[in-house]
Coordinates of C-alpha atoms in Angstrom, one line a residue:
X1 CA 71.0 143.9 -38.9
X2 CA 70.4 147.6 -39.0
X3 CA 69.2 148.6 -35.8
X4 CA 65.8 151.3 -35.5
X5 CA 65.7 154.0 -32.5
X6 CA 64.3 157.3 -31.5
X7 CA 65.6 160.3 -33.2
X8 CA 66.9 161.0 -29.7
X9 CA 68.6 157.7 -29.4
X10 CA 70.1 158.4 -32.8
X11 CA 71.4 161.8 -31.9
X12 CA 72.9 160.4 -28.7
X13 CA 75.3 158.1 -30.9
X14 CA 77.0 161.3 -32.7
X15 CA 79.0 162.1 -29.6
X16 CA 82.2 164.3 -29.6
X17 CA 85.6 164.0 -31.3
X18 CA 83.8 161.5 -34.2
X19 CA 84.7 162.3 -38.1
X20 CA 81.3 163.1 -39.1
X21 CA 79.7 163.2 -42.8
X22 CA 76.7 165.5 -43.6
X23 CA 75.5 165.8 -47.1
X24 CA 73.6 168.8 -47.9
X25 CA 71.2 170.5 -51.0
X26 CA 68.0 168.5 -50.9
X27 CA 69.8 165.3 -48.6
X28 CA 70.3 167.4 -45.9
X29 CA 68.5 165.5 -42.7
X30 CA 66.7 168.5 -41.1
X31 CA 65.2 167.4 -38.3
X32 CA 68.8 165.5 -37.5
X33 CA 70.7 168.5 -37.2
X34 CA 68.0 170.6 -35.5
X35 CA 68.4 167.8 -32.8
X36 CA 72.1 167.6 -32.7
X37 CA 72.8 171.4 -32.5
X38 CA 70.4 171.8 -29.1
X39 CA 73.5 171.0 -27.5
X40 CA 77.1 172.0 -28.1
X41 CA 78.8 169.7 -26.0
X42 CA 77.6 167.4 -28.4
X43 CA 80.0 168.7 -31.2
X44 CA 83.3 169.1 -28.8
X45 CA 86.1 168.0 -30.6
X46 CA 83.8 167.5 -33.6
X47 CA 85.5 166.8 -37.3
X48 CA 82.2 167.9 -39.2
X49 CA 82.3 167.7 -43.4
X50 CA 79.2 168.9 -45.0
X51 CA 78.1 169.7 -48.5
X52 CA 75.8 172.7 -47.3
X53 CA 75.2 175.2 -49.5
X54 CA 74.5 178.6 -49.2
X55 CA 70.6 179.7 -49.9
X56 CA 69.7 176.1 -49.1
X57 CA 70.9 174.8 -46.0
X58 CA 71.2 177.2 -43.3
X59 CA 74.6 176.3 -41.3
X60 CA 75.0 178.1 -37.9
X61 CA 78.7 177.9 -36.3
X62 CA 77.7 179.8 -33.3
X63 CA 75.9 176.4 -32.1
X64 CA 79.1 174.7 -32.2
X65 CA 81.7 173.9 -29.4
X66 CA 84.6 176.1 -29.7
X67 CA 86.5 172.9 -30.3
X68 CA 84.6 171.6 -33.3
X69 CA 85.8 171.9 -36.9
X70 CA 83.7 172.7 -40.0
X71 CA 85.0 171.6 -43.6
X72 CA 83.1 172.5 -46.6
X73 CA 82.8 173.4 -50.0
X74 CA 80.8 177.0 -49.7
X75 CA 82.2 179.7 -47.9
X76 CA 79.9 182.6 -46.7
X77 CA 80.5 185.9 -45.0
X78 CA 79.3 185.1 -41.8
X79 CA 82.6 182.8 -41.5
X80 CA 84.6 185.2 -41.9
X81 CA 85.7 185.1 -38.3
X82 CA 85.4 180.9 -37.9
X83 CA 87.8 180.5 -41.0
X84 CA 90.8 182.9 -39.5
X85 CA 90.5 180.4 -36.4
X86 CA 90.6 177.7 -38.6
X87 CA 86.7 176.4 -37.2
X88 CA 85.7 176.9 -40.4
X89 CA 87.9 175.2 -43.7
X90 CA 86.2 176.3 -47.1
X91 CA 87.7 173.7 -49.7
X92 CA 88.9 175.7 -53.1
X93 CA 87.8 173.2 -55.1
X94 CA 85.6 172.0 -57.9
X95 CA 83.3 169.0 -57.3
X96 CA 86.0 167.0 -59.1
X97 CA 88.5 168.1 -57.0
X98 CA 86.4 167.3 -53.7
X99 CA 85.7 164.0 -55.1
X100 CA 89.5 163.3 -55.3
X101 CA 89.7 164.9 -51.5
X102 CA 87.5 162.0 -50.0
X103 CA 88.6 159.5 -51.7
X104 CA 92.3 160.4 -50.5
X105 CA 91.2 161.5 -46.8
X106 CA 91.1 159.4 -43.4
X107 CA 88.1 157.5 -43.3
X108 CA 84.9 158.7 -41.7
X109 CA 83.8 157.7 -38.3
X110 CA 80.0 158.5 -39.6
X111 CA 78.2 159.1 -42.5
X112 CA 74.9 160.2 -42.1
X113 CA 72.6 159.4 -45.3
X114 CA 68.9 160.7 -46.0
X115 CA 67.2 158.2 -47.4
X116 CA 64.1 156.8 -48.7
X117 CA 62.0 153.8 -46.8
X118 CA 63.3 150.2 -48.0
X119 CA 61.4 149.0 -51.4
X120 CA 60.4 145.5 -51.6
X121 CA 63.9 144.2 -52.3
X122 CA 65.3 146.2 -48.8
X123 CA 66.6 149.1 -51.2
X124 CA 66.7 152.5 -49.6
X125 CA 66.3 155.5 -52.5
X126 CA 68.8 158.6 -51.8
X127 CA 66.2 160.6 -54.3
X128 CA 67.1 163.7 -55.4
X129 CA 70.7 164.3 -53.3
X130 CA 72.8 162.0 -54.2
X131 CA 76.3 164.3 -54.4
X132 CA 79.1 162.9 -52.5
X133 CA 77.9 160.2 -50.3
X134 CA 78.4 156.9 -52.1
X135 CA 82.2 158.0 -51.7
X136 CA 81.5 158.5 -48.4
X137 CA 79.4 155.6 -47.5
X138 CA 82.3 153.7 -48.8
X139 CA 84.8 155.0 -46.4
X140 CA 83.1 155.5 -43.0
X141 CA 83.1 152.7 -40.6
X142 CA 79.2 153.6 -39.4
X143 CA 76.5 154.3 -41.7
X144 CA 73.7 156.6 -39.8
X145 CA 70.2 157.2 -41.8
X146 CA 67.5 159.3 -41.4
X147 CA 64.3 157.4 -43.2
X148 CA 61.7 159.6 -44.2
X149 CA 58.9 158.6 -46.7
X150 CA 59.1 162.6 -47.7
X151 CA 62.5 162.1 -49.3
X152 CA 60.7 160.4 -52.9
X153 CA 62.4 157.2 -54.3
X154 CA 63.4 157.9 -57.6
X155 CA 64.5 154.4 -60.0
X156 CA 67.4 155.8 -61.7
X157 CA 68.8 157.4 -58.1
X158 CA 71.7 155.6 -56.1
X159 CA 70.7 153.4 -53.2
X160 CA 71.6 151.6 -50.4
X161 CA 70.5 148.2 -48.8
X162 CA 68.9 148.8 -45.8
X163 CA 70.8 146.2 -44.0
X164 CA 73.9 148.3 -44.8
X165 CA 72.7 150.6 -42.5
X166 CA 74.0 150.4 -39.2
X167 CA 71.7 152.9 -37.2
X168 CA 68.2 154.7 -38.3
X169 CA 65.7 156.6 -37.1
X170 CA 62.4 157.5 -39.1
X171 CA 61.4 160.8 -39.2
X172 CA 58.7 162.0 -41.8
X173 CA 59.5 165.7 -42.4
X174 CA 59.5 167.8 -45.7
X175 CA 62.5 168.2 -47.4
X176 CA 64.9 171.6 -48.0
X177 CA 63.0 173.5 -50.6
X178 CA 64.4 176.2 -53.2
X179 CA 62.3 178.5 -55.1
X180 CA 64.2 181.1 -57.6
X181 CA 60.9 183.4 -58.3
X182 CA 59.6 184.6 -61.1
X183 CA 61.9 185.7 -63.4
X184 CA 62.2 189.2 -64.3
X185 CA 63.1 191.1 -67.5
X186 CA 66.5 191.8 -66.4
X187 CA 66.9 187.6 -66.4
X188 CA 64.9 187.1 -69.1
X189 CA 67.1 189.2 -71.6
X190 CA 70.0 187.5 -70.1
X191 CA 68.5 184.3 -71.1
X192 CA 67.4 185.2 -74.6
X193 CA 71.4 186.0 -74.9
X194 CA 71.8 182.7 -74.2
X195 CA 69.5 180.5 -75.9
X196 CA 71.0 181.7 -79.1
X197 CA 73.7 179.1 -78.3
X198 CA 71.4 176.2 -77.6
X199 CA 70.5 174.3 -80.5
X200 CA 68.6 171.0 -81.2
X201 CA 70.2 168.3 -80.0
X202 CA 72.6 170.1 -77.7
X203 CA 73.8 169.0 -74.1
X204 CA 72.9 171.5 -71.6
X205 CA 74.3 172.2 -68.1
X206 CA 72.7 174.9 -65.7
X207 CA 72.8 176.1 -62.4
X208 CA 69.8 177.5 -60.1
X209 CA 68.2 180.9 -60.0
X210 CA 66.4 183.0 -62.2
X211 CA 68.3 182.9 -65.2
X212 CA 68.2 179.1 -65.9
X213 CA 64.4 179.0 -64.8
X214 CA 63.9 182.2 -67.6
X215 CA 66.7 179.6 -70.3
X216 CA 64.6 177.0 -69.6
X217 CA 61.1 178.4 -70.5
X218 CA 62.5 179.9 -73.7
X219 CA 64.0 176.4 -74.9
X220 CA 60.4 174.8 -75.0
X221 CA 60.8 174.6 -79.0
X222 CA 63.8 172.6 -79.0
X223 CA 64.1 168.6 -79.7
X224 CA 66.8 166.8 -78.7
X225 CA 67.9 168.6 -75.7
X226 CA 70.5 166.1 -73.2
X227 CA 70.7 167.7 -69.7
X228 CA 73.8 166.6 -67.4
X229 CA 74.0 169.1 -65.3
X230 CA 75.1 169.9 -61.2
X231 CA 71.9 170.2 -59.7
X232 CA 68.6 170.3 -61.6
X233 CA 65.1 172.3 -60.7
X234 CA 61.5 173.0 -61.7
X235 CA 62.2 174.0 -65.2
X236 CA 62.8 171.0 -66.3
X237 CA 59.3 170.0 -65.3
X238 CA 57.6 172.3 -68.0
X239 CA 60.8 171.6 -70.7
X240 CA 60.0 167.6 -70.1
X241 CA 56.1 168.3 -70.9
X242 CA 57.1 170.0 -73.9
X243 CA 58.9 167.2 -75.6
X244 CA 62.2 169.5 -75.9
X245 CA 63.8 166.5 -73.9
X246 CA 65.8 163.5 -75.9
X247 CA 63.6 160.5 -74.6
X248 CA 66.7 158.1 -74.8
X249 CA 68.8 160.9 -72.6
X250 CA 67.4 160.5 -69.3
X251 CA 68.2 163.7 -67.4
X252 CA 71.0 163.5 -65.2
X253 CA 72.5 165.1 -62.1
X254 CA 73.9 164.9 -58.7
X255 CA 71.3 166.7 -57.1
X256 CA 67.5 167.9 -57.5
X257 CA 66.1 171.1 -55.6
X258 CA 63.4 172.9 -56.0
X259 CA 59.9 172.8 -54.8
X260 CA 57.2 170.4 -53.4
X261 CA 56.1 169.9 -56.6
X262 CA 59.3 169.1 -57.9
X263 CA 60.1 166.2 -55.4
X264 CA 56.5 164.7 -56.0
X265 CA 57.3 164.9 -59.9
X266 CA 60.5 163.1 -59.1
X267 CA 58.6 160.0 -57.2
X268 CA 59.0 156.8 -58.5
X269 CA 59.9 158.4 -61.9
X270 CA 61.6 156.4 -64.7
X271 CA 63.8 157.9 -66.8
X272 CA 65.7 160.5 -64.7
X273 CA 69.1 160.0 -63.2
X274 CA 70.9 160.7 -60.0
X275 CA 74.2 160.2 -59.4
X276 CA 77.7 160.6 -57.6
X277 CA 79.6 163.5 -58.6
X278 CA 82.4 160.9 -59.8
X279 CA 80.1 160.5 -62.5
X280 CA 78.4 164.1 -63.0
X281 CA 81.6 165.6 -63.1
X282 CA 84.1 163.3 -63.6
X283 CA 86.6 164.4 -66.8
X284 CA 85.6 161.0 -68.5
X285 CA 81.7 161.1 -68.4
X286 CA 82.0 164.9 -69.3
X287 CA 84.6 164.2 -72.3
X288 CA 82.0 161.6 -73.8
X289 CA 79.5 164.8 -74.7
X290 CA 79.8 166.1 -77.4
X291 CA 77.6 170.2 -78.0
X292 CA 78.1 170.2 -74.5
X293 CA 76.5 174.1 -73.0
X294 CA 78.0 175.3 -69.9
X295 CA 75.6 177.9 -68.3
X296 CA 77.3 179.1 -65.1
X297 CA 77.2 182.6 -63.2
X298 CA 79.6 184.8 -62.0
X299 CA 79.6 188.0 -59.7
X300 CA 82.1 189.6 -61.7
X301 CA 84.3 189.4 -65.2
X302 CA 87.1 191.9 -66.0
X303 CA 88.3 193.0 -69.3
X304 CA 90.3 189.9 -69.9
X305 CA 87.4 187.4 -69.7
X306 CA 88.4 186.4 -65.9
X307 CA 85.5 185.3 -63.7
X308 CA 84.9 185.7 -60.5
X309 CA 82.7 183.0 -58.4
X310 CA 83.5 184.0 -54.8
X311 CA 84.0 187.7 -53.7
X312 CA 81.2 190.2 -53.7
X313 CA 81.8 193.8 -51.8
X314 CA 85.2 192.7 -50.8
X315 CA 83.7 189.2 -48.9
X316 CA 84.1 185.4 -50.1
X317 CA 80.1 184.7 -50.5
X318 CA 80.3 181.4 -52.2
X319 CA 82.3 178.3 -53.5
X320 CA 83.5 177.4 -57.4
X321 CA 81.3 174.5 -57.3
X322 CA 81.3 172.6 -60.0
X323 CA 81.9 175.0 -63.1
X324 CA 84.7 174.9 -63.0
X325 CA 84.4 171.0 -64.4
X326 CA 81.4 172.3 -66.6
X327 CA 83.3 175.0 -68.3
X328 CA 86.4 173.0 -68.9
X329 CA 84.6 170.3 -70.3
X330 CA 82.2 172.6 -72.4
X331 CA 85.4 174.0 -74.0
X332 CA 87.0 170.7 -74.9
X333 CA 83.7 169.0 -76.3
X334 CA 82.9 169.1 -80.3
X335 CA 80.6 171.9 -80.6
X336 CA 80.6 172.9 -77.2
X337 CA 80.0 176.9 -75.5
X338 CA 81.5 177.3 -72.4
X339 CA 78.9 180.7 -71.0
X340 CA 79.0 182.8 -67.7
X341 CA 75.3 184.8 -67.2
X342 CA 75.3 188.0 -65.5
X343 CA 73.9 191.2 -64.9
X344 CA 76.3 193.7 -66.0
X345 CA 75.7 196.3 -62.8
X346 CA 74.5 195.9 -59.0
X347 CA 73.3 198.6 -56.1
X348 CA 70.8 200.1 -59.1
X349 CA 73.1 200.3 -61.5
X350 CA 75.8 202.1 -59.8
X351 CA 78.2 198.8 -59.9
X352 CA 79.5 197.6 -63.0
X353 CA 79.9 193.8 -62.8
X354 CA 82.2 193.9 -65.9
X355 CA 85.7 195.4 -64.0
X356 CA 88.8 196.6 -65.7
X357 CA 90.9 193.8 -64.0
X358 CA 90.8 192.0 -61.0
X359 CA 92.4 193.6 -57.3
X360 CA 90.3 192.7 -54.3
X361 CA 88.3 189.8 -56.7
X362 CA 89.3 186.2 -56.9
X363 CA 90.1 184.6 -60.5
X364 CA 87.6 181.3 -60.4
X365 CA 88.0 180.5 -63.7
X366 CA 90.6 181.3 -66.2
X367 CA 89.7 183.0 -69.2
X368 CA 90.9 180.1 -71.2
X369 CA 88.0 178.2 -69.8
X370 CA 85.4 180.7 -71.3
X371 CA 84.0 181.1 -74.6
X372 CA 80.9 183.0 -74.3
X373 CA 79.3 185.7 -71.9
X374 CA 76.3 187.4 -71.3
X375 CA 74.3 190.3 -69.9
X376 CA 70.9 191.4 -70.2
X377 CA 72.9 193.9 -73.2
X378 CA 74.2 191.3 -74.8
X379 CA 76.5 188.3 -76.3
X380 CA 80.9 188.6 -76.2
X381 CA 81.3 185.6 -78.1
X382 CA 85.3 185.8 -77.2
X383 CA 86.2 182.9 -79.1
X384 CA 88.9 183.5 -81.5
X385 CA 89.4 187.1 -80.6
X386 CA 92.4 188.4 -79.2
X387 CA 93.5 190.3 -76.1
X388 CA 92.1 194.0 -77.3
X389 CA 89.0 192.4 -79.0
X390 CA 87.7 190.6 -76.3
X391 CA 88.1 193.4 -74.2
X392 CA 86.6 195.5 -76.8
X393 CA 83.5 192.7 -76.5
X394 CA 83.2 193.0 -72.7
X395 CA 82.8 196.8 -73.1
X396 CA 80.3 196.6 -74.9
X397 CA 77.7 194.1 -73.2
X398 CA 78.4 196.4 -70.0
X399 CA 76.2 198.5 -68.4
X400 CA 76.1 202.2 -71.0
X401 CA 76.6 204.0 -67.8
X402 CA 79.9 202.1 -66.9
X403 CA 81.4 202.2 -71.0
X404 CA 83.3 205.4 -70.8
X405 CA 85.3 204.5 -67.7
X406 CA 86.1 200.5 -69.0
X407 CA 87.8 202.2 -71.9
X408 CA 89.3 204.5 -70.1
X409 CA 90.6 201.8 -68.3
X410 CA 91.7 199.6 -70.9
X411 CA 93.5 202.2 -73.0
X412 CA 95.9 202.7 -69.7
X413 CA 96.2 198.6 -69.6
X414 CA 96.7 198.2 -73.5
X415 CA 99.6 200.3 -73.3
X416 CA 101.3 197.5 -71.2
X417 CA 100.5 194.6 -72.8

């Protein structure tokens, strides 16, 4: 029988040296890890594995005991110093690839789950975050919950039985929030570039920000649409109302983020799924979709259709996530686009984002994973184009200010390849 206690009993139980799971995005248990962090003796000899990512859940080493250890998926500058010490382990992997990590690591000693209060048949709703932590749950010898009637219980969501649960504490707090603003003409030209590709009937996958809000809002005349996507937001909200949406599709992800209104839109909803990434991402769901769209970002590209995920101004910022999966699959699928949206200069235009080739950048995905990409000055379709043509492409979606020295550039290359 699961056994209720104080928050501050709960906390006590996640004593040092334990294995610990934390999910993150929307599942993250706020109030929990503002609790457990007050003291770092707590965390000594901590083994913590978290899903935190960057923008959404705030994650602060410096409240840690020198002894504890950090593995995640995200890596962000200020970790710079906790990942040479080895405090901090940032995972280079895709979703799939973390899936395959968990399912192949020692078990867990606790995994924490957010969850919503039991329904009538003891069933607790993980909502909108449901990531990683069925594999988890699966492989931990204590399951720790956090039951907040904030966290909305959504039908098509995983769940778990309440008596499954070996410790909880109800807290009633409001979930992590993300808002992308308004869009602005920069992404809304970038999207425009992009909904070229997106036909009736297609599958679409998107990430967060302003781009896919700005995609979103220009795709309210389509029919058909199938969304299987990462994580999901308040454009779909708007695109659902519109009747763009494939009613027999139910839109599906790992995770849902976005704004109050979002999570209230998700309650008790039909028709929307949330599941483990073994399914969001896994090669076998994603091989059965067939116009599959792969909208993902990138920091920077070079001339040879390279993307980088992870290094801006010389520092690892961020994590592949799960494009890598997306892109793959998006290539492979009949009818697919793989895409990569992104503005073609930073620091006011004094940065080109296209580069000749990669030096201090990372490679996140290969340029045989890419069909498609975009700027706010244009579309490089680089399918069926060879080395000089693609470059040729890049060029000339690049900033005008930046032109002259990319061909420069690849005149000196081409005269080695």
């Amino acid at each position: 029988m699961t056994k209720v206690v104080m928050l501050d009993r709960l906390v006590s139980e996640l004593g040092p040296g334990q294995r610990i799971y934390l999910p993150g995005s929307a599942g993250e248990p706020i109030g929990l890890v503002r609790a457990f962090l007050e003291d770092a003796e707590r965390t000594r000899n901590l083994d913590l594995t978290t899903t935190a990512i960057p923008g959404i859940n705030p994650l602060s080493l410096d409240h840690l005991h020198d002894t504890a250890r950090v593995t995640g998926l995200f890596m962000q500058p200020a970790f710079k110093a906790a990942q040479r010490s080895g405090q901090f382990r940032h995972l280079p992997v895709p979703y799939s690839g973390f899936t395959r990590h968990l399912h192949e690591s020692p078990v867990f000693d606790t995994c924490i789950v957010h969850v919503s209060p039991p329904d009538t048949r003891g069933l607790c709703s993980l909502g909108p975050a449901v990531e990683f932590t069925p594999i988890v749950f699966e492989r931990a010898r204590r399951v720790v919950a956090i039951v907040n009637p904030q966290l909305p219980a959504i039908p098509g969501s995983e769940a778990i039985a309440f008596d499954r649960i070996d410790l909880a504490a109800e807290v009633d707090e409001p979930l992590r929030d993300y808002d992308a603003g308004r869009s602005n003409e920069e992404s809304t030209r970038i999207a425009s570039r992009i909904a070229g590709f997106v036909e009736d009937g297609a599958a679409l996958q998107v990430g967060l920000g302003k781009v896919p809000n700005a995609l979103f809002s220009l795709l309210h005349d389509r029919r058909g649409l199938r969304l299987h996507s990462g994580m999901l937001s308040d454009g779909v909200i708007t695109l659902s109302a519109t009747g763009a949406l494939d009613p027999s599709f139910p839109p599906t992800s790992c995770v849902w983020v976005g704004t109050h209104r979002l999570y209230e839109w998700l309650r008790g909803r039909n028709g929307i799924n949330v599941l483990d990434c073994k399914r969001t991402h896994g090669a076998r769901s994603l091989g059965a979709l067939d116009k599959f769209i792969a909208v993902n970002s990138a920091l920077s590209v070079d001339l040879f259709g390279q993307c980088n995920l992870e290094i801006a101004a010389r520092a690892m910022v961020s994590g592949v996530g799960g494009a890598p999966d997306f892109a793959r699959a998006a290539r492979h699928s009949k009818g697919g686009v793989s895409i990569i949206a992104l503005p073609s200069s930073y620091g006011g235009g004094t940065k080109s984002r296209i580069v000749p080739r990669f030096g201090d950048e990372m490679v996140s995905l290969a340029r045989t994973d890419v069909d498609v990409i975009c700027t706010e000055h244009g579309a490089a379709d680089l399918r069926g184009k060879s080395a000089h043509e693609r470059a040729e492409a890049l060029i000339a979606i690049a900033a005008p200010q930046h032109r002259a020295v990319l061909e420069a550039a690849w005149r000196e290359m081409a005269s080695r390849i």
